[in-house]
Amino acid sequence: MASPVAELEAGLQAMSHLKPPGVSGSRISSITALCVGSVQSESVLIQKIYTHFKKTAGDHKLGVLYVVDSVTRKWLERAKSSGQDVDGSATDGTFAAGVHR
């Protein structure tokens, strides 16, 4: 089984080969579920998404933003339900830290 980071990279890379905006609802859901399930690696996941956004062609950037929106909303929802404060004092590897980054 591949690491969550490798799975995320593969999912993001596959978006580049689809027609613009390069994403579907099912792909957004699967990437979001992967990020929620691997929140302990949130700093690496965020960096991978950011790097992919920077190198993605202009006609596919919207798809990456859809992923960012979905992951952020889900992490924020989970942070609130867990009673985590979304601020600079959030512990690394938590939903709150992921949202704050």
mmCIF file of N, CA and C in Angstrom:
data_model
loop_
_atom_site.group_PDB
_atom_site.id
_atom_site.type_symbol
_atom_site.label_atom_id
_atom_site.label_comp_id
_atom_site.label_asym_id
_atom_site.label_seq_id
_atom_site.Cartn_x
_atom_site.Cartn_y
_atom_site.Cartn_z
ATOM 1 N N MET A 1 0.852 -1.188 0.000
ATOM 2 C CA MET A 1 0.000 0.000 0.000
ATOM 3 C C MET A 1 0.891 1.242 0.000
ATOM 4 N N ALA A 2 0.572 2.192 -0.853
ATOM 5 C CA ALA A 2 1.359 3.413 -0.968
ATOM 6 C C ALA A 2 1.084 4.334 0.213
ATOM 7 N N SER A 3 2.035 5.196 0.482
ATOM 8 C CA SER A 3 1.849 6.159 1.563
ATOM 9 C C SER A 3 0.782 7.176 1.152
ATOM 10 N N PRO A 4 0.155 7.824 2.131
ATOM 11 C CA PRO A 4 -0.858 8.835 1.803
ATOM 12 C C PRO A 4 -0.298 9.964 0.931
ATOM 13 N N VAL A 5 0.954 10.329 1.172
ATOM 14 C CA VAL A 5 1.563 11.405 0.384
ATOM 15 C C VAL A 5 1.718 10.963 -1.069
ATOM 16 N N ALA A 6 2.163 9.729 -1.279
ATOM 17 C CA ALA A 6 2.312 9.209 -2.639
ATOM 18 C C ALA A 6 0.953 9.098 -3.328
ATOM 19 N N GLU A 7 -0.059 8.667 -2.582
ATOM 20 C CA GLU A 7 -1.411 8.579 -3.144
ATOM 21 C C GLU A 7 -1.931 9.962 -3.528
ATOM 22 N N LEU A 8 -1.666 10.956 -2.682
ATOM 23 C CA LEU A 8 -2.088 12.323 -2.986
ATOM 24 C C LEU A 8 -1.390 12.822 -4.242
ATOM 25 N N GLU A 9 -0.082 12.609 -4.321
ATOM 26 C CA GLU A 9 0.666 13.042 -5.504
ATOM 27 C C GLU A 9 0.113 12.391 -6.767
ATOM 28 N N ALA A 10 -0.184 11.094 -6.696
ATOM 29 C CA ALA A 10 -0.727 10.387 -7.856
ATOM 30 C C ALA A 10 -2.100 10.944 -8.241
ATOM 31 N N GLY A 11 -2.931 11.210 -7.249
ATOM 32 C CA GLY A 11 -4.256 11.769 -7.520
ATOM 33 C C GLY A 11 -4.188 13.154 -8.136
ATOM 34 N N LEU A 12 -3.296 13.979 -7.618
ATOM 35 C CA LEU A 12 -3.141 15.327 -8.163
ATOM 36 C C LEU A 12 -2.547 15.279 -9.566
ATOM 37 N N GLN A 13 -1.581 14.400 -9.776
ATOM 38 C CA GLN A 13 -0.951 14.278 -11.088
ATOM 39 C C GLN A 13 -1.965 13.813 -12.128
ATOM 40 N N ALA A 14 -2.844 12.905 -11.737
ATOM 41 C CA ALA A 14 -3.863 12.402 -12.664
ATOM 42 C C ALA A 14 -4.808 13.519 -13.108
ATOM 43 N N MET A 15 -4.998 14.518 -12.257
ATOM 44 C CA MET A 15 -5.871 15.642 -12.608
ATOM 45 C C MET A 15 -5.340 16.392 -13.823
ATOM 46 N N SER A 16 -4.037 16.408 -14.004
ATOM 47 C CA SER A 16 -3.420 17.133 -15.117
ATOM 48 C C SER A 16 -3.784 16.530 -16.468
ATOM 49 N N HIS A 17 -4.165 15.262 -16.475
ATOM 50 C CA HIS A 17 -4.450 14.575 -17.728
ATOM 51 C C HIS A 17 -5.927 14.607 -18.103
ATOM 52 N N LEU A 18 -6.750 15.199 -17.257
ATOM 53 C CA LEU A 18 -8.173 15.318 -17.549
ATOM 54 C C LEU A 18 -8.443 16.639 -18.254
ATOM 55 N N LYS A 19 -9.601 16.738 -18.891
ATOM 56 C CA LYS A 19 -9.930 18.003 -19.539
ATOM 57 C C LYS A 19 -10.185 19.062 -18.459
ATOM 58 N N PRO A 20 -9.927 20.341 -18.762
ATOM 59 C CA PRO A 20 -10.096 21.405 -17.763
ATOM 60 C C PRO A 20 -11.508 21.415 -17.202
ATOM 61 N N PRO A 21 -11.691 21.673 -15.929
ATOM 62 C CA PRO A 21 -10.710 22.101 -14.931
ATOM 63 C C PRO A 21 -9.881 20.978 -14.338
ATOM 64 N N GLY A 22 -10.033 19.748 -14.820
ATOM 65 C CA GLY A 22 -9.163 18.667 -14.401
ATOM 66 C C GLY A 22 -9.591 17.937 -13.157
ATOM 67 N N VAL A 23 -10.869 17.996 -12.835
ATOM 68 C CA VAL A 23 -11.305 17.329 -11.616
ATOM 69 C C VAL A 23 -12.776 16.944 -11.746
ATOM 70 N N SER A 24 -13.149 15.915 -11.015
ATOM 71 C CA SER A 24 -14.548 15.492 -10.954
ATOM 72 C C SER A 24 -14.952 15.422 -9.490
ATOM 73 N N GLY A 25 -16.229 15.328 -9.253
ATOM 74 C CA GLY A 25 -16.715 15.245 -7.877
ATOM 75 C C GLY A 25 -16.166 14.041 -7.139
ATOM 76 N N SER A 26 -16.074 12.913 -7.833
ATOM 77 C CA SER A 26 -15.557 11.706 -7.177
ATOM 78 C C SER A 26 -14.072 11.836 -6.860
ATOM 79 N N ARG A 27 -13.319 12.495 -7.718
ATOM 80 C CA ARG A 27 -11.888 12.688 -7.457
ATOM 81 C C ARG A 27 -11.702 13.638 -6.269
ATOM 82 N N ILE A 28 -12.503 14.700 -6.208
ATOM 83 C CA ILE A 28 -12.433 15.623 -5.067
ATOM 84 C C ILE A 28 -12.747 14.868 -3.783
ATOM 85 N N SER A 29 -13.786 14.047 -3.809
ATOM 86 C CA SER A 29 -14.168 13.279 -2.616
ATOM 87 C C SER A 29 -13.068 12.325 -2.181
ATOM 88 N N SER A 30 -12.442 11.652 -3.132
ATOM 89 C CA SER A 30 -11.402 10.688 -2.759
ATOM 90 C C SER A 30 -10.166 11.389 -2.209
ATOM 91 N N ILE A 31 -9.775 12.506 -2.794
ATOM 92 C CA ILE A 31 -8.615 13.250 -2.284
ATOM 93 C C ILE A 31 -8.934 13.831 -0.913
ATOM 94 N N THR A 32 -10.152 14.333 -0.741
ATOM 95 C CA THR A 32 -10.556 14.876 0.560
ATOM 96 C C THR A 32 -10.534 13.787 1.623
ATOM 97 N N ALA A 33 -11.080 12.625 1.308
ATOM 98 C CA ALA A 33 -11.081 11.513 2.265
ATOM 99 C C ALA A 33 -9.657 11.100 2.622
ATOM 100 N N LEU A 34 -8.782 11.089 1.639
ATOM 101 C CA LEU A 34 -7.376 10.760 1.887
ATOM 102 C C LEU A 34 -6.747 11.763 2.849
ATOM 103 N N CYS A 35 -6.998 13.048 2.622
ATOM 104 C CA CYS A 35 -6.426 14.095 3.480
ATOM 105 C C CYS A 35 -7.010 14.055 4.890
ATOM 106 N N VAL A 36 -8.291 13.768 5.013
ATOM 107 C CA VAL A 36 -8.913 13.672 6.337
ATOM 108 C C VAL A 36 -8.352 12.469 7.090
ATOM 109 N N GLY A 37 -8.172 11.370 6.393
ATOM 110 C CA GLY A 37 -7.649 10.167 7.025
ATOM 111 C C GLY A 37 -6.173 10.231 7.366
ATOM 112 N N SER A 38 -5.469 11.183 6.773
ATOM 113 C CA SER A 38 -4.023 11.302 6.978
ATOM 114 C C SER A 38 -3.653 12.653 7.569
ATOM 115 N N VAL A 39 -4.499 13.179 8.425
ATOM 116 C CA VAL A 39 -4.285 14.520 8.964
ATOM 117 C C VAL A 39 -2.974 14.622 9.736
ATOM 118 N N GLN A 40 -2.464 13.520 10.264
ATOM 119 C CA GLN A 40 -1.207 13.573 11.003
ATOM 120 C C GLN A 40 -0.056 14.031 10.101
ATOM 121 N N SER A 41 -0.234 13.936 8.781
ATOM 122 C CA SER A 41 0.772 14.400 7.818
ATOM 123 C C SER A 41 0.337 15.695 7.151
ATOM 124 N N GLU A 42 -0.478 16.484 7.833
ATOM 125 C CA GLU A 42 -1.094 17.659 7.209
ATOM 126 C C GLU A 42 -0.088 18.627 6.611
ATOM 127 N N SER A 43 1.037 18.843 7.239
ATOM 128 C CA SER A 43 1.993 19.816 6.700
ATOM 129 C C SER A 43 2.554 19.350 5.359
ATOM 130 N N VAL A 44 2.827 18.061 5.219
ATOM 131 C CA VAL A 44 3.344 17.524 3.956
ATOM 132 C C VAL A 44 2.248 17.534 2.895
ATOM 133 N N LEU A 45 1.033 17.175 3.279
ATOM 134 C CA LEU A 45 -0.080 17.172 2.333
ATOM 135 C C LEU A 45 -0.332 18.571 1.784
ATOM 136 N N ILE A 46 -0.320 19.548 2.657
ATOM 137 C CA ILE A 46 -0.537 20.933 2.231
ATOM 138 C C ILE A 46 0.567 21.375 1.281
ATOM 139 N N GLN A 47 1.802 21.028 1.608
ATOM 140 C CA GLN A 47 2.927 21.402 0.746
ATOM 141 C C GLN A 47 2.789 20.760 -0.634
ATOM 142 N N LYS A 48 2.358 19.517 -0.692
ATOM 143 C CA LYS A 48 2.180 18.833 -1.980
ATOM 144 C C LYS A 48 1.081 19.498 -2.805
ATOM 145 N N ILE A 49 -0.021 19.851 -2.161
ATOM 146 C CA ILE A 49 -1.110 20.525 -2.879
ATOM 147 C C ILE A 49 -0.638 21.887 -3.382
ATOM 148 N N TYR A 50 0.073 22.633 -2.543
ATOM 149 C CA TYR A 50 0.585 23.951 -2.935
ATOM 150 C C TYR A 50 1.546 23.831 -4.119
ATOM 151 N N THR A 51 2.472 22.888 -4.036
ATOM 152 C CA THR A 51 3.448 22.697 -5.108
ATOM 153 C C THR A 51 2.745 22.311 -6.405
ATOM 154 N N HIS A 52 1.754 21.444 -6.304
ATOM 155 C CA HIS A 52 1.015 21.037 -7.500
ATOM 156 C C HIS A 52 0.274 22.234 -8.105
ATOM 157 N N PHE A 53 -0.312 23.059 -7.265
ATOM 158 C CA PHE A 53 -1.011 24.249 -7.758
ATOM 159 C C PHE A 53 -0.052 25.159 -8.522
ATOM 160 N N LYS A 54 1.137 25.365 -7.969
ATOM 161 C CA LYS A 54 2.102 26.268 -8.595
ATOM 162 C C LYS A 54 2.556 25.771 -9.967
ATOM 163 N N LYS A 55 2.684 24.452 -10.138
ATOM 164 C CA LYS A 55 3.196 23.934 -11.405
ATOM 165 C C LYS A 55 2.095 23.549 -12.399
ATOM 166 N N THR A 56 0.836 23.646 -11.977
ATOM 167 C CA THR A 56 -0.284 23.279 -12.840
ATOM 168 C C THR A 56 -0.547 24.368 -13.872
ATOM 169 N N ALA A 57 -0.909 23.944 -15.069
ATOM 170 C CA ALA A 57 -1.256 24.891 -16.132
ATOM 171 C C ALA A 57 -2.477 25.713 -15.716
ATOM 172 N N GLY A 58 -2.560 26.917 -16.229
ATOM 173 C CA GLY A 58 -3.620 27.848 -15.857
ATOM 174 C C GLY A 58 -5.027 27.306 -16.028
ATOM 175 N N ASP A 59 -5.249 26.500 -17.064
ATOM 176 C CA ASP A 59 -6.600 25.985 -17.298
ATOM 177 C C ASP A 59 -6.981 24.841 -16.358
ATOM 178 N N HIS A 60 -6.056 24.388 -15.517
ATOM 179 C CA HIS A 60 -6.344 23.323 -14.549
ATOM 180 C C HIS A 60 -6.265 23.799 -13.097
ATOM 181 N N LYS A 61 -5.922 25.051 -12.878
ATOM 182 C CA LYS A 61 -5.775 25.553 -11.506
ATOM 183 C C LYS A 61 -7.099 25.533 -10.739
ATOM 184 N N LEU A 62 -8.199 25.750 -11.422
ATOM 185 C CA LEU A 62 -9.501 25.750 -10.758
ATOM 186 C C LEU A 62 -9.780 24.400 -10.097
ATOM 187 N N GLY A 63 -9.401 23.327 -10.753
ATOM 188 C CA GLY A 63 -9.588 21.999 -10.178
ATOM 189 C C GLY A 63 -8.839 21.830 -8.866
ATOM 190 N N VAL A 64 -7.616 22.345 -8.812
ATOM 191 C CA VAL A 64 -6.826 22.262 -7.577
ATOM 192 C C VAL A 64 -7.481 23.112 -6.491
ATOM 193 N N LEU A 65 -8.016 24.259 -6.860
ATOM 194 C CA LEU A 65 -8.699 25.101 -5.877
ATOM 195 C C LEU A 65 -9.952 24.420 -5.332
ATOM 196 N N TYR A 66 -10.647 23.658 -6.166
ATOM 197 C CA TYR A 66 -11.790 22.876 -5.676
ATOM 198 C C TYR A 66 -11.339 21.882 -4.612
ATOM 199 N N VAL A 67 -10.194 21.256 -4.836
ATOM 200 C CA VAL A 67 -9.648 20.303 -3.862
ATOM 201 C C VAL A 67 -9.295 21.028 -2.570
ATOM 202 N N VAL A 68 -8.624 22.177 -2.684
ATOM 203 C CA VAL A 68 -8.253 22.966 -1.500
ATOM 204 C C VAL A 68 -9.507 23.341 -0.715
ATOM 205 N N ASP A 69 -10.539 23.798 -1.406
ATOM 206 C CA ASP A 69 -11.786 24.183 -0.750
ATOM 207 C C ASP A 69 -12.407 22.999 -0.015
ATOM 208 N N SER A 70 -12.480 21.872 -0.668
ATOM 209 C CA SER A 70 -13.100 20.694 -0.066
ATOM 210 C C SER A 70 -12.331 20.206 1.159
ATOM 211 N N VAL A 71 -11.014 20.110 1.032
ATOM 212 C CA VAL A 71 -10.187 19.640 2.153
ATOM 213 C C VAL A 71 -10.276 20.617 3.319
ATOM 214 N N THR A 72 -10.188 21.909 3.034
ATOM 215 C CA THR A 72 -10.234 22.911 4.098
ATOM 216 C C THR A 72 -11.576 22.883 4.823
ATOM 217 N N ARG A 73 -12.662 22.794 4.072
ATOM 218 C CA ARG A 73 -13.989 22.740 4.704
ATOM 219 C C ARG A 73 -14.128 21.520 5.611
ATOM 220 N N LYS A 74 -13.669 20.370 5.134
ATOM 221 C CA LYS A 74 -13.794 19.140 5.918
ATOM 222 C C LYS A 74 -12.905 19.202 7.158
ATOM 223 N N TRP A 75 -11.661 19.701 7.013
ATOM 224 C CA TRP A 75 -10.769 19.837 8.170
ATOM 225 C C TRP A 75 -11.344 20.824 9.179
ATOM 226 N N LEU A 76 -11.926 21.927 8.707
ATOM 227 C CA LEU A 76 -12.517 22.911 9.614
ATOM 228 C C LEU A 76 -13.693 22.295 10.369
ATOM 229 N N GLU A 77 -14.515 21.559 9.663
ATOM 230 C CA GLU A 77 -15.648 20.881 10.295
ATOM 231 C C GLU A 77 -15.162 19.910 11.376
ATOM 232 N N ARG A 78 -14.150 19.131 11.065
ATOM 233 C CA ARG A 78 -13.616 18.159 12.031
ATOM 234 C C ARG A 78 -12.919 18.852 13.195
ATOM 235 N N ALA A 79 -12.235 19.976 12.930
ATOM 236 C CA ALA A 79 -11.573 20.723 14.009
ATOM 237 C C ALA A 79 -12.613 21.253 14.988
ATOM 238 N N LYS A 80 -13.688 21.822 14.458
ATOM 239 C CA LYS A 80 -14.746 22.359 15.323
ATOM 240 C C LYS A 80 -15.417 21.258 16.123
ATOM 241 N N SER A 81 -15.676 20.119 15.487
ATOM 242 C CA SER A 81 -16.344 19.027 16.203
ATOM 243 C C SER A 81 -15.435 18.395 17.259
ATOM 244 N N SER A 82 -14.123 18.548 17.086
ATOM 245 C CA SER A 82 -13.161 18.020 18.070
ATOM 246 C C SER A 82 -12.791 19.050 19.126
ATOM 247 N N GLY A 83 -13.331 20.262 18.997
ATOM 248 C CA GLY A 83 -13.028 21.318 19.960
ATOM 249 C C GLY A 83 -11.643 21.914 19.799
ATOM 250 N N GLN A 84 -11.066 21.821 18.600
ATOM 251 C CA GLN A 84 -9.738 22.374 18.343
ATOM 252 C C GLN A 84 -9.868 23.835 17.920
ATOM 253 N N ASP A 85 -9.022 24.690 18.502
ATOM 254 C CA ASP A 85 -8.992 26.095 18.111
ATOM 255 C C ASP A 85 -8.128 26.250 16.866
ATOM 256 N N VAL A 86 -8.677 26.925 15.861
ATOM 257 C CA VAL A 86 -7.947 27.142 14.618
ATOM 258 C C VAL A 86 -7.166 28.442 14.747
ATOM 259 N N ASP A 87 -5.941 28.322 15.239
ATOM 260 C CA ASP A 87 -5.064 29.483 15.372
ATOM 261 C C ASP A 87 -3.614 29.012 15.360
ATOM 262 N N GLY A 88 -2.710 29.916 15.580
ATOM 263 C CA GLY A 88 -1.286 29.604 15.534
ATOM 264 C C GLY A 88 -0.824 28.634 16.596
ATOM 265 N N SER A 89 -1.625 28.434 17.626
ATOM 266 C CA SER A 89 -1.218 27.528 18.704
ATOM 267 C C SER A 89 -1.658 26.085 18.458
ATOM 268 N N ALA A 90 -2.266 25.819 17.316
ATOM 269 C CA ALA A 90 -2.737 24.460 17.015
ATOM 270 C C ALA A 90 -1.552 23.507 16.901
ATOM 271 N N THR A 91 -1.704 22.343 17.478
ATOM 272 C CA THR A 91 -0.663 21.324 17.458
ATOM 273 C C THR A 91 -0.516 20.743 16.058
ATOM 274 N N ASP A 92 0.734 20.556 15.608
ATOM 275 C CA ASP A 92 0.980 19.953 14.299
ATOM 276 C C ASP A 92 0.303 18.594 14.210
ATOM 277 N N GLY A 93 -0.196 18.277 13.028
ATOM 278 C CA GLY A 93 -0.842 16.989 12.821
ATOM 279 C C GLY A 93 -2.302 16.957 13.214
ATOM 280 N N THR A 94 -2.890 18.121 13.466
ATOM 281 C CA THR A 94 -4.307 18.193 13.814
ATOM 282 C C THR A 94 -5.075 18.894 12.695
ATOM 283 N N PHE A 95 -6.385 18.734 12.724
ATOM 284 C CA PHE A 95 -7.221 19.402 11.723
ATOM 285 C C PHE A 95 -7.063 20.915 11.812
ATOM 286 N N ALA A 96 -6.994 21.437 13.034
ATOM 287 C CA ALA A 96 -6.863 22.885 13.228
ATOM 288 C C ALA A 96 -5.561 23.406 12.634
ATOM 289 N N ALA A 97 -4.480 22.668 12.803
ATOM 290 C CA ALA A 97 -3.193 23.092 12.242
ATOM 291 C C ALA A 97 -3.254 23.105 10.718
ATOM 292 N N GLY A 98 -3.921 22.113 10.146
ATOM 293 C CA GLY A 98 -4.063 22.067 8.697
ATOM 294 C C GLY A 98 -4.843 23.244 8.157
ATOM 295 N N VAL A 99 -5.912 23.604 8.827
ATOM 296 C CA VAL A 99 -6.715 24.753 8.396
ATOM 297 C C VAL A 99 -5.915 26.039 8.555
ATOM 298 N N HIS A 100 -5.181 26.162 9.642
ATOM 299 C CA HIS A 100 -4.432 27.392 9.901
ATOM 300 C C HIS A 100 -3.321 27.608 8.879
ATOM 301 N N ARG A 101 -2.714 26.530 8.420
ATOM 302 C CA ARG A 101 -1.624 26.665 7.435
ATOM 303 C C ARG A 101 -2.167 27.231 6.161
#
